Coordinates of C-alpha atoms in Angstrom, one line a residue:
X215 CA 59.9 237.6 35.1
X216 CA 59.6 241.4 34.6
X217 CA 61.5 242.0 37.9
X218 CA 64.2 239.6 36.8
X219 CA 64.6 241.5 33.5
X220 CA 64.8 244.9 35.3
X221 CA 67.4 243.5 37.7
X222 CA 69.4 242.2 34.7
X223 CA 69.3 245.6 33.0
X224 CA 70.6 247.2 36.2
X225 CA 73.3 244.7 36.7
X226 CA 74.5 244.1 33.2
X227 CA 73.5 247.1 31.0
X228 CA 76.3 246.5 28.5
X229 CA 75.3 242.9 27.9
X230 CA 71.6 243.8 27.6
X231 CA 72.5 246.6 25.1
X232 CA 74.7 244.2 23.1
X233 CA 72.1 241.5 22.7
X234 CA 69.4 244.1 21.9
X235 CA 71.5 245.7 19.1
X236 CA 72.5 242.3 17.8
X237 CA 68.9 241.1 17.5
X238 CA 67.9 244.3 15.7
X239 CA 70.9 244.0 13.3
X240 CA 70.0 240.4 12.5
X241 CA 66.4 241.4 11.8
X242 CA 67.6 244.1 9.4
X243 CA 70.0 241.7 7.7
X244 CA 67.2 239.1 7.3
X245 CA 64.9 241.5 5.5
X246 CA 67.9 242.5 3.3
X247 CA 68.4 246.1 4.6
X248 CA 71.9 247.4 3.9
X249 CA 73.8 250.5 4.9
X250 CA 76.2 251.4 2.1
X251 CA 76.2 247.8 1.1
X252 CA 77.4 246.8 4.6
X253 CA 75.5 243.8 6.1
X254 CA 74.0 244.9 9.5
X255 CA 74.7 241.3 10.7
X256 CA 78.4 242.5 11.2
X257 CA 77.2 244.2 14.4
X258 CA 76.0 240.8 15.8
X259 CA 79.3 239.2 14.8
X260 CA 81.3 242.0 16.5
X261 CA 79.2 242.4 19.6
X262 CA 78.4 238.7 20.2
X263 CA 81.0 236.9 18.3
X264 CA 84.2 238.6 19.5
X265 CA 83.7 237.6 23.1
X266 CA 83.2 234.0 22.0
X267 CA 86.4 234.1 20.0
X268 CA 88.3 235.6 22.9
X269 CA 87.0 233.0 25.4
X270 CA 87.7 230.2 23.1
X271 CA 91.2 231.3 22.4
X272 CA 92.0 231.9 26.1
X273 CA 90.7 228.4 27.0
X274 CA 92.6 226.7 24.2
X275 CA 95.9 228.5 24.4
X276 CA 96.3 229.4 28.1
X277 CA 94.5 226.4 29.7
X278 CA 94.6 223.9 26.8
X279 CA 90.9 223.4 27.5
X280 CA 88.7 222.5 24.5
X281 CA 85.2 223.8 25.2
X282 CA 82.1 224.5 23.1
X283 CA 83.4 228.0 22.4
X284 CA 86.2 226.5 20.3
X285 CA 83.7 224.9 17.8
X286 CA 81.6 228.1 17.7
X287 CA 84.7 230.1 17.0
X288 CA 85.7 227.8 14.1
X289 CA 82.2 228.1 12.6
X290 CA 82.2 231.9 13.0
X291 CA 85.6 232.4 11.3
X292 CA 84.7 229.9 8.5
X293 CA 81.4 231.7 7.8
X294 CA 83.0 235.1 7.7
X295 CA 85.8 233.9 5.4
X296 CA 83.2 232.6 2.8
X297 CA 81.0 235.7 3.2
X298 CA 78.1 234.1 5.1
X299 CA 77.9 237.1 7.6
X300 CA 74.2 236.5 8.6
X301 CA 75.0 232.8 9.5
X302 CA 78.0 233.9 11.6
X303 CA 75.9 236.6 13.4
X304 CA 73.0 234.3 14.0
X305 CA 75.1 231.6 15.6
X306 CA 77.0 234.2 17.8
X307 CA 73.7 235.7 19.0
X308 CA 72.2 232.3 19.9
X309 CA 75.3 231.3 21.8
X310 CA 75.4 234.5 23.8
X311 CA 71.7 234.3 24.6
X312 CA 72.3 230.8 25.9
X313 CA 75.2 232.0 28.0
X314 CA 73.0 234.8 29.4
X315 CA 70.3 232.3 30.5
X316 CA 72.9 230.2 32.1
X317 CA 74.4 233.1 34.0
X318 CA 71.0 234.2 35.4
X319 CA 70.6 230.7 37.0
X320 CA 74.0 230.5 38.8
X321 CA 74.5 231.5 42.4
X322 CA 74.3 235.2 43.4
X323 CA 77.0 236.4 45.8
X324 CA 76.3 235.2 49.3
X325 CA 77.1 237.0 52.5
X326 CA 76.6 234.3 55.0
X327 CA 80.2 234.2 56.3
X328 CA 80.2 238.0 56.6
X329 CA 77.0 237.8 58.7
X330 CA 78.5 235.2 60.9
X331 CA 81.5 237.5 61.4
X332 CA 79.2 240.4 62.3
X333 CA 77.7 238.1 65.1
X334 CA 81.1 238.0 66.8
X335 CA 80.9 240.3 69.9
X336 CA 82.9 243.4 69.6
X337 CA 83.4 244.2 73.3
X338 CA 83.6 242.5 76.6
X339 CA 83.4 243.7 80.3
X340 CA 86.6 242.7 82.1
X341 CA 86.7 242.8 85.9
X342 CA 89.9 243.8 87.6
X343 CA 91.1 242.2 90.9
X344 CA 89.7 245.2 92.8
X345 CA 86.3 244.6 91.2
X346 CA 86.4 247.6 88.9
X347 CA 84.9 247.0 85.4
X348 CA 86.3 248.1 82.1
X349 CA 85.0 247.6 78.5
X350 CA 87.7 246.2 76.2
X351 CA 87.7 244.8 72.6
X352 CA 86.6 241.2 72.6
X353 CA 89.8 240.2 70.9
X354 CA 91.8 241.5 73.8
X355 CA 90.2 239.0 76.2
X356 CA 92.7 236.4 77.5
X357 CA 92.1 232.9 78.9
X358 CA 91.6 233.2 82.7
X359 CA 90.1 236.8 82.5
X360 CA 87.1 237.4 84.7
X361 CA 84.2 238.9 82.7
X362 CA 80.8 240.2 83.5
X363 CA 77.8 239.7 81.1
X364 CA 74.7 241.8 81.5
X365 CA 71.1 240.9 80.5
X366 CA 70.6 241.0 76.7
X367 CA 74.3 240.9 75.9
X368 CA 76.0 238.4 73.7
X369 CA 78.6 236.3 75.5
X370 CA 82.0 237.3 74.1
X371 CA 84.1 234.1 74.6
X372 CA 83.7 230.5 75.8
X373 CA 83.9 230.1 79.5
X374 CA 82.4 229.0 82.8
X375 CA 80.0 230.9 85.1
X376 CA 81.5 231.9 88.4
X377 CA 78.6 233.7 90.1
X378 CA 75.0 234.5 89.1
X379 CA 71.9 232.8 87.7
X380 CA 70.5 233.3 84.3
X381 CA 68.9 231.6 81.2
X382 CA 71.0 231.4 78.0
X383 CA 69.6 231.5 74.4
X384 CA 71.8 228.8 72.8
X385 CA 69.9 228.6 69.5
X386 CA 72.9 230.0 67.7
X387 CA 75.0 227.0 68.6
X388 CA 72.5 224.1 69.2
X389 CA 69.3 225.2 67.6
X390 CA 67.4 224.5 70.9
X391 CA 64.1 226.3 70.9
X392 CA 64.0 226.9 74.6
X393 CA 66.5 228.8 76.7
X394 CA 68.7 226.9 79.1
X395 CA 69.0 227.9 82.8
X396 CA 72.6 228.3 83.9
X397 CA 74.4 228.8 87.2
X398 CA 77.8 228.6 88.8
X399 CA 80.0 225.9 87.2
X400 CA 78.0 225.8 83.9
X401 CA 79.8 226.3 80.6
X402 CA 78.7 229.1 78.2
X403 CA 79.6 229.7 74.6
X404 CA 80.5 232.7 72.6
X405 CA 77.8 234.0 70.3
X406 CA 75.0 232.9 72.7
X407 CA 72.8 235.4 74.3
X408 CA 72.2 236.1 78.0
X409 CA 68.5 236.4 78.5
X410 CA 68.3 238.0 81.9
X411 CA 70.3 238.2 85.1
X412 CA 73.9 239.4 85.1
X413 CA 76.7 236.9 85.8
X414 CA 80.4 236.7 86.1
X415 CA 82.4 234.2 84.1
X416 CA 85.9 233.0 83.6
X417 CA 87.2 233.1 80.0
X418 CA 88.5 229.8 78.8
X419 CA 88.5 229.6 75.0
X420 CA 89.2 232.9 73.3
X421 CA 89.9 234.2 69.8
X422 CA 90.1 231.6 67.1
X423 CA 89.4 228.8 69.6
X424 CA 85.9 230.1 70.5
X425 CA 82.8 228.2 69.5
X426 CA 81.6 230.9 67.1
X427 CA 84.9 231.2 65.3
X428 CA 85.0 227.4 64.9
X429 CA 81.6 227.6 63.3
X430 CA 82.8 230.3 60.9
X431 CA 85.6 228.1 59.8
X432 CA 83.2 225.2 59.4
X433 CA 81.1 227.2 57.0
X434 CA 84.1 228.3 55.0
X435 CA 85.5 224.8 54.7
X436 CA 82.1 223.4 53.8
X437 CA 81.6 226.0 51.0
X438 CA 85.1 225.3 49.5
X439 CA 84.3 221.6 49.3
X440 CA 81.0 221.7 47.4
X441 CA 81.4 220.4 43.8
X442 CA 79.9 222.3 40.9
X443 CA 78.1 220.6 38.0
X444 CA 79.9 221.3 34.6
X445 CA 77.8 222.4 31.6
X446 CA 77.1 219.3 29.5
X447 CA 78.1 221.1 26.3
X448 CA 81.5 221.8 27.7
X449 CA 81.8 218.3 29.2
X450 CA 81.4 216.8 25.7
X451 CA 83.1 219.7 23.8
X452 CA 86.3 217.8 23.0
X453 CA 84.5 215.0 21.2
X454 CA 82.1 217.5 19.5
X455 CA 84.9 219.6 18.2
X456 CA 86.9 216.5 17.0
X457 CA 83.8 215.0 15.3
X458 CA 82.9 218.3 13.6
X459 CA 86.4 218.9 12.3
X460 CA 86.7 215.3 10.9
X461 CA 83.3 215.5 9.3
X462 CA 84.0 218.9 7.7
X463 CA 87.4 217.9 6.5
X464 CA 86.2 214.6 5.1
X465 CA 83.3 216.3 3.3
X466 CA 85.7 219.0 1.8
X467 CA 88.1 216.3 0.6
X468 CA 85.4 214.1 -0.9
X469 CA 83.2 216.8 -2.4
X470 CA 85.8 219.5 -3.0
X471 CA 83.3 222.1 -1.9
X472 CA 84.3 224.4 1.0
X473 CA 80.7 225.6 1.4
X474 CA 79.6 222.1 2.5
X475 CA 82.4 222.0 5.1
X476 CA 81.5 225.4 6.5
X477 CA 77.8 224.3 6.7
X478 CA 78.8 221.3 8.7
X479 CA 80.7 223.5 11.2
X480 CA 77.6 225.8 11.5
X481 CA 75.1 223.0 12.0
X482 CA 77.4 221.3 14.5
X483 CA 77.5 224.4 16.7
X484 CA 76.0 223.2 20.1
X485 CA 73.4 226.0 20.4
X486 CA 70.5 223.7 21.3
X487 CA 72.9 221.7 23.5
X488 CA 73.9 224.9 25.4
X489 CA 70.3 225.9 25.8
X490 CA 69.0 222.5 26.8
X491 CA 70.1 222.8 30.5
X492 CA 69.7 226.5 31.4
X493 CA 66.2 226.9 29.8
X494 CA 64.9 223.8 31.6
X495 CA 66.5 225.1 34.9
X496 CA 65.0 228.6 34.5
X497 CA 61.5 227.2 33.8
X498 CA 61.8 224.8 36.8
X499 CA 63.0 227.7 39.0
X500 CA 59.9 229.7 37.9
X501 CA 57.7 226.8 38.9
X502 CA 59.5 226.4 42.2
X503 CA 59.0 230.1 42.9
X504 CA 55.2 229.8 42.4
X505 CA 55.3 227.1 45.1
X506 CA 57.2 229.3 47.6
X507 CA 60.7 228.0 46.9
X508 CA 63.5 230.5 46.2
X509 CA 66.2 228.8 44.2
X510 CA 69.5 230.6 44.7
X511 CA 72.0 228.2 43.1
X512 CA 71.7 227.5 39.4
X513 CA 72.5 223.8 39.7
X514 CA 70.6 223.2 42.9
X515 CA 67.7 221.5 41.2
X516 CA 70.1 219.3 39.2
X517 CA 71.6 218.2 42.5
X518 CA 68.2 217.8 44.2
X519 CA 67.1 215.3 41.6
X520 CA 69.7 212.9 42.8
X521 CA 68.9 213.2 46.5
X522 CA 67.5 210.1 48.3
X523 CA 67.9 211.3 51.9
X524 CA 66.5 214.5 53.5
X525 CA 67.9 215.5 56.9
X526 CA 65.7 217.8 59.0
X527 CA 66.7 220.0 61.9
X528 CA 63.9 219.9 64.4
X529 CA 63.4 223.4 65.7
X530 CA 61.9 225.8 63.3
X531 CA 61.5 223.2 60.5
X532 CA 59.4 220.3 61.7
X533 CA 58.3 222.5 64.6
X534 CA 57.5 226.2 64.9
X535 CA 60.6 227.0 66.9
X536 CA 58.8 228.8 69.7
X537 CA 57.6 227.3 73.0
X538 CA 53.9 227.0 73.7
X539 CA 51.7 225.7 76.5
X540 CA 51.2 222.0 75.9
X541 CA 49.0 221.5 79.0
X542 CA 48.4 222.6 82.6
X543 CA 48.1 220.0 85.3
X544 CA 46.4 220.8 88.7
X545 CA 47.3 219.0 91.9
X546 CA 44.7 220.7 94.1
X547 CA 41.1 219.7 94.4
X548 CA 38.7 222.4 93.2
X549 CA 41.4 224.1 91.1
X550 CA 40.8 223.5 87.4
X551 CA 43.8 223.4 84.9
X552 CA 42.4 226.6 83.2
X553 CA 42.3 228.4 86.6
X554 CA 45.9 227.3 87.3
X555 CA 47.0 228.6 84.0
X556 CA 45.3 231.9 84.6
X557 CA 47.0 232.4 88.0
X558 CA 50.4 231.4 86.6
X559 CA 50.1 233.7 83.5
X560 CA 49.0 236.6 85.7
X561 CA 52.0 236.2 87.9
X562 CA 54.3 235.8 84.8
X563 CA 53.1 239.1 83.2
X564 CA 56.2 240.9 84.5
X565 CA 58.6 238.0 83.9
X566 CA 61.6 238.3 81.6
X567 CA 62.0 234.6 81.2
X568 CA 61.1 233.1 77.8
X569 CA 59.0 230.4 79.3
X570 CA 57.0 232.9 81.4
X571 CA 56.5 235.0 78.3
X572 CA 55.2 231.9 76.4
X573 CA 52.7 231.2 79.2
X574 CA 51.5 234.8 79.1
X575 CA 51.2 234.7 75.3
X576 CA 49.1 231.5 75.2
X577 CA 46.9 232.7 78.1
X578 CA 46.2 236.0 76.3
X579 CA 45.0 234.1 73.3
X580 CA 42.1 232.7 75.3
X581 CA 40.8 236.2 75.9
X582 CA 40.3 235.6 79.7
X583 CA 40.8 238.3 82.2
X584 CA 44.1 238.3 84.2
X585 CA 44.1 238.2 88.0
X586 CA 45.4 241.0 90.3
X587 CA 49.1 240.7 91.1
X588 CA 51.1 242.2 93.9
X589 CA 54.6 241.9 95.4
X590 CA 56.1 240.4 92.2
X591 CA 59.8 239.3 92.4
X592 CA 62.2 237.7 89.8
X593 CA 64.3 234.9 91.2
X594 CA 67.0 234.4 88.6
X595 CA 67.8 230.8 87.8
X596 CA 64.7 229.6 89.8
X597 CA 61.5 231.4 88.8
X598 CA 59.2 234.1 90.2
X599 CA 57.2 234.8 93.3
X600 CA 54.1 237.0 93.6
X601 CA 50.8 237.5 95.3
X602 CA 47.9 236.7 93.0
X603 CA 44.3 237.4 94.0
X604 CA 45.6 237.7 97.6
X605 CA 47.3 234.3 97.5
X606 CA 51.1 233.8 97.6
X607 CA 52.3 232.0 94.4
X608 CA 55.6 230.5 93.3
X609 CA 56.3 229.5 89.7
X610 CA 59.6 228.1 88.5
X611 CA 61.7 224.9 88.7
X612 CA 61.7 222.1 91.2
X613 CA 64.6 223.7 93.1
X614 CA 62.5 226.8 93.8
X615 CA 59.8 224.7 95.5
X616 CA 62.3 222.6 97.4
X617 CA 63.9 225.8 98.6
X618 CA 60.6 226.7 100.2
X619 CA 60.1 223.2 101.7
X620 CA 57.3 222.3 99.3
X621 CA 57.2 218.6 98.2
X622 CA 55.6 217.3 95.1
X623 CA 52.8 214.8 95.5
X624 CA 53.4 211.4 93.7
X625 CA 50.7 212.0 91.0
X626 CA 52.4 215.3 90.1
X627 CA 55.8 213.7 90.0
X628 CA 54.3 211.1 87.6
X629 CA 52.9 213.8 85.3
X630 CA 56.2 215.6 85.4
X631 CA 58.1 212.5 84.4
X632 CA 55.7 211.9 81.5
X633 CA 56.2 215.4 80.3
X634 CA 60.0 215.2 80.5
X635 CA 59.9 212.0 78.4
X636 CA 58.1 214.0 75.7
X637 CA 60.8 216.6 75.8
X638 CA 58.7 219.3 77.4
X639 CA 59.9 222.0 79.7
X640 CA 58.2 222.3 83.1
X641 CA 57.1 225.3 85.3
X642 CA 56.0 224.1 88.7
X643 CA 53.4 226.2 90.6
X644 CA 52.8 226.4 94.3
X645 CA 49.9 228.3 96.0
X646 CA 50.0 229.4 99.6
X647 CA 52.9 227.0 100.4
X648 CA 51.4 223.9 98.7
X649 CA 52.2 222.3 95.4
X650 CA 49.4 223.4 93.1
X651 CA 50.4 221.8 89.8
X652 CA 52.6 222.4 86.7
X653 CA 52.5 224.0 83.3
X654 CA 54.2 221.9 80.5
X655 CA 55.6 223.8 77.5
X656 CA 56.8 222.3 74.2
X657 CA 57.9 223.4 70.8
X658 CA 54.7 222.8 68.7
X659 CA 54.9 220.4 65.8
X660 CA 53.9 221.9 62.4
X661 CA 50.6 220.4 61.3
X662 CA 52.0 219.8 57.8
X663 CA 55.0 217.8 59.0
X664 CA 53.5 214.3 58.8
X665 CA 52.0 215.1 55.4
X666 CA 55.3 216.3 54.2
X667 CA 57.3 213.2 55.3
X668 CA 54.6 210.9 53.8
X669 CA 55.0 212.8 50.5
X670 CA 58.8 212.4 50.7
X671 CA 58.4 208.6 51.3
X672 CA 56.2 208.4 48.2
X673 CA 59.1 210.0 46.3
X674 CA 61.4 207.3 47.6
X675 CA 63.2 209.7 49.9
X676 CA 64.2 208.8 53.5
X677 CA 63.7 211.5 56.2
X678 CA 66.3 211.8 59.0
X679 CA 66.2 214.1 62.1
X680 CA 69.4 215.9 63.2
X681 CA 68.7 218.0 66.3
X682 CA 70.7 219.7 69.1
X683 CA 67.8 218.9 71.5
X684 CA 67.8 216.2 74.1
X685 CA 66.9 212.5 73.4
X686 CA 63.5 213.0 75.0
X687 CA 62.7 216.0 72.8
X688 CA 63.8 214.1 69.7
X689 CA 61.9 211.0 70.6
X690 CA 58.7 213.0 71.1
X691 CA 58.9 214.0 67.5
X692 CA 59.9 210.6 66.3
X693 CA 56.8 209.0 67.9
X694 CA 54.5 211.2 65.8
X695 CA 56.4 211.4 62.5
X696 CA 57.5 208.7 60.0
X697 CA 61.2 209.3 60.3
X698 CA 63.9 206.8 59.2
X699 CA 66.5 207.8 61.8
X700 CA 67.1 210.2 64.6
X701 CA 70.3 211.8 66.0
X702 CA 70.0 214.1 69.0
X703 CA 72.5 216.3 70.9
X704 CA 74.0 217.3 67.5
X705 CA 76.3 220.3 67.5
X706 CA 77.1 222.0 64.2
X707 CA 80.2 219.9 63.7
X708 CA 78.2 216.7 64.4
X709 CA 75.7 217.5 61.7
X710 CA 78.5 218.3 59.3
X711 CA 80.3 215.1 60.1
X712 CA 77.2 213.0 59.6
X713 CA 76.5 214.6 56.2
X714 CA 80.0 214.1 55.0
X715 CA 79.9 210.4 56.1
X716 CA 76.7 209.9 54.1
X717 CA 78.0 211.5 51.0
X718 CA 81.3 209.6 51.3
X719 CA 79.2 206.5 51.0
X720 CA 77.5 207.8 47.9
X721 CA 74.3 209.0 49.6
X722 CA 73.7 212.7 48.6
X723 CA 71.9 214.5 51.4
X724 CA 69.5 217.4 51.3
X725 CA 69.6 219.4 54.6
X726 CA 66.6 221.4 55.8
X727 CA 67.4 223.9 58.5
X728 CA 66.6 227.4 59.9
X729 CA 69.2 228.4 62.5
X730 CA 72.7 229.8 62.5
X731 CA 73.9 226.5 63.9
X732 CA 72.6 224.8 60.7
X733 CA 74.7 227.0 58.4
X734 CA 77.8 224.6 58.1
X735 CA 75.5 221.6 57.4
X736 CA 73.5 223.7 54.8
X737 CA 76.7 224.6 53.1
X738 CA 78.2 221.1 53.1
X739 CA 75.1 219.2 52.1
X740 CA 74.6 218.2 48.4
X741 CA 71.6 220.6 48.6
X742 CA 70.8 223.0 51.4
X743 CA 67.3 224.3 52.0
X744 CA 66.7 227.0 54.5
X745 CA 63.4 228.2 56.1
X746 CA 63.2 231.7 54.6
X747 CA 60.5 233.1 56.9
X748 CA 61.5 232.0 60.4
X749 CA 65.1 231.1 59.5
X750 CA 68.1 233.3 60.2
X751 CA 69.7 235.3 57.5
X752 CA 72.9 233.3 57.8
X753 CA 71.1 230.0 57.2
X754 CA 69.3 231.5 54.2
X755 CA 72.7 232.8 52.8
X756 CA 74.3 229.4 53.4
X757 CA 71.6 227.4 51.6
X758 CA 71.1 226.7 47.9
X759 CA 67.3 227.2 48.2
X760 CA 64.9 228.8 50.7
X761 CA 61.2 228.2 51.5
X762 CA 59.9 231.7 51.5
X763 CA 56.8 231.0 53.6
X764 CA 58.2 228.1 55.6
X765 CA 55.7 225.8 54.0
X766 CA 57.4 222.4 54.1
X767 CA 54.5 220.8 52.3
X768 CA 56.0 221.9 49.1
X769 CA 59.2 219.8 49.5
X770 CA 57.8 216.7 47.8
X771 CA 56.6 218.8 44.8
X772 CA 60.0 220.5 44.5
X773 CA 61.9 217.1 44.5
X774 CA 59.5 215.7 41.9
X775 CA 59.9 218.9 39.9
X776 CA 63.7 218.5 40.0
X777 CA 63.5 215.0 38.7
X778 CA 61.0 216.1 36.0
X779 CA 63.4 218.8 35.0
X780 CA 66.3 216.3 34.6
X781 CA 64.1 214.2 32.3
X782 CA 63.3 217.3 30.3
X783 CA 67.0 218.1 30.0
X784 CA 67.7 214.6 28.8
X785 CA 64.9 214.9 26.2
X786 CA 66.3 218.3 25.1
X787 CA 69.8 216.9 24.7
X788 CA 68.7 213.8 22.8
X789 CA 66.6 215.9 20.4
X790 CA 69.3 218.5 19.8
X791 CA 72.0 215.8 19.1
X792 CA 69.7 213.9 16.7
X793 CA 68.8 217.2 14.9
X794 CA 72.5 218.1 14.6
X795 CA 73.4 214.7 13.1
X796 CA 70.5 214.8 10.7
X797 CA 71.6 218.3 9.6
X798 CA 75.1 217.1 9.1
X799 CA 74.0 214.4 6.7
X800 CA 72.0 217.0 4.7
X801 CA 75.0 219.4 4.7
X802 CA 77.3 216.7 3.4
X803 CA 74.9 216.1 0.5
X804 CA 74.7 219.9 -0.2
X805 CA 71.0 220.2 0.6
X806 CA 71.8 222.7 3.3
X807 CA 73.7 226.0 2.9
X808 CA 75.3 227.8 5.9
X809 CA 72.3 230.2 6.1
X810 CA 69.6 227.5 5.8
X811 CA 71.7 225.2 8.0
X812 CA 71.8 227.9 10.7
X813 CA 68.0 228.4 10.4
X814 CA 67.3 224.6 10.7
X815 CA 69.8 224.3 13.5
X816 CA 68.4 227.3 15.5
X817 CA 64.8 226.0 14.9
X818 CA 65.9 223.1 17.1
X819 CA 66.9 225.7 19.7
X820 CA 63.4 227.1 19.7
X821 CA 61.9 223.7 20.1
X822 CA 64.2 223.1 23.1
X823 CA 63.0 226.3 24.7
X824 CA 59.4 225.5 24.1
X825 CA 59.8 222.0 25.6
X826 CA 61.5 223.5 28.7
X827 CA 58.8 226.1 29.0
X828 CA 56.3 223.3 29.7
X829 CA 57.9 223.0 33.2
X830 CA 56.6 226.4 34.2
X831 CA 53.2 225.1 35.1
X832 CA 54.0 221.4 35.7
X833 CA 52.3 220.0 38.8
X834 CA 53.4 216.8 40.6
X835 CA 50.6 214.2 40.9
X836 CA 49.5 213.3 44.5

């Protein structure tokens, strides 16, 4: 809270000073301190009331829009005319305080689209007919150009590989956790990253037609289409203003006392109504923050309370998003799986391939000593060869073993097929010209995933999986988690299309994702939640909320909190309306003056704030 106040003071120093001076002026007026018989409350009227008058007049006369500011303006003017300056200043101060609380909960400026634009490659290596290479701006590439992409570079445009073998990190576009091996004839997309091995390609889709540019347009269109929730006080303002004017005019006509009419306008000011929503939202945001959820959009929790379907991306959300060794299988008598993993990891020490690095990382975690390695060679697109402890070793795909005339025994083929059905990636290993076994790698499931989905089900929320991975990888997750539906091979536009279809049918969707490819879906969803730790900056910017520590266990609590917040808002609104109508009856009978009416009316605002504050430490029951 202290950090939030400091940030507010830096961002809005004039507003902070205005409210501070107004509060002091009202205090001096309340204790009857005067400066040359001038009521200090005039400062609150000028500093807080004038902006309300200006906004009310602009809305009424330029847009013909009757909002809560119109009624407040009438009460301010009427109070000043009859000399009730303290009442005018008090009402103006409370309204500006409510506006401040509301402003602090709305969305901060987001830079997601700018980050996507910065991902666009700036240059490309074009090859001339004589084979000479020149670096040109990426926007100068034309369809049909021959380009060269070096290891570690981002692919500048969509195209097809002509020569060379490599592995491509496609997580930007598909969210796949594992790199994909590519060779001649395979398609590559702009924005994806060449992991190792240079290759030549033919440009096919360039400029605005490229995959990355299409994603940028998806994010822009999704953001433009998201609806905003209107403040309830403004939604009902026309009826509030009409009722207040009729009540004040009727009382004046019947009683002949203008003081009673002004009192009605003062007590009818929707201060508590204005505070009912933002105070509850701020308290709920504080609670969510304590549970590791950063709420970026002011109305995100309001929307989350209506969600009955949560769509998960797989990689990085339900899983960790990094490959790990699932198991090692030996096909040689006397060679234990641990020994096979040791030999393979020792050979992969110098490998640039992500699967090789994953094998090395998991082996190092065991603390075992590596074997001696000689004659190491990278074989792009196939694997590696080396001599380990004096024995020739091959590690890579099935094509590498076939190239060396090595056949897989039936039992190893069966193990490989079983691993593929679970969506695992395979590294085959051969020793001294014989098939020695395989190492299966998989994206590890988060241990809290099953608990989270069970909690969502208790909340009456269905969990759906939307993933760019293969059917086998998706089904391997489905078999272990209580998911309602699964859709695999999803590109960004496929996720976006599915979300729009659901919401067109009246089914608001909360999307949980972590990758750049999830940004359009996070923007378009009724509520977007990004993984703040492992997720990309672009996904976080596109979302309404972010899990700071990637702890998805908190999702059921946050949804229950959102629903509790909406019940609190309903309670606040009901109480404030009942208090207003009771105060109107007292004002009609002359039992309340403008000052006492303002005090009674603002006491209701205090009670609303106290009730909202109970959300700060609310905890969902298991």
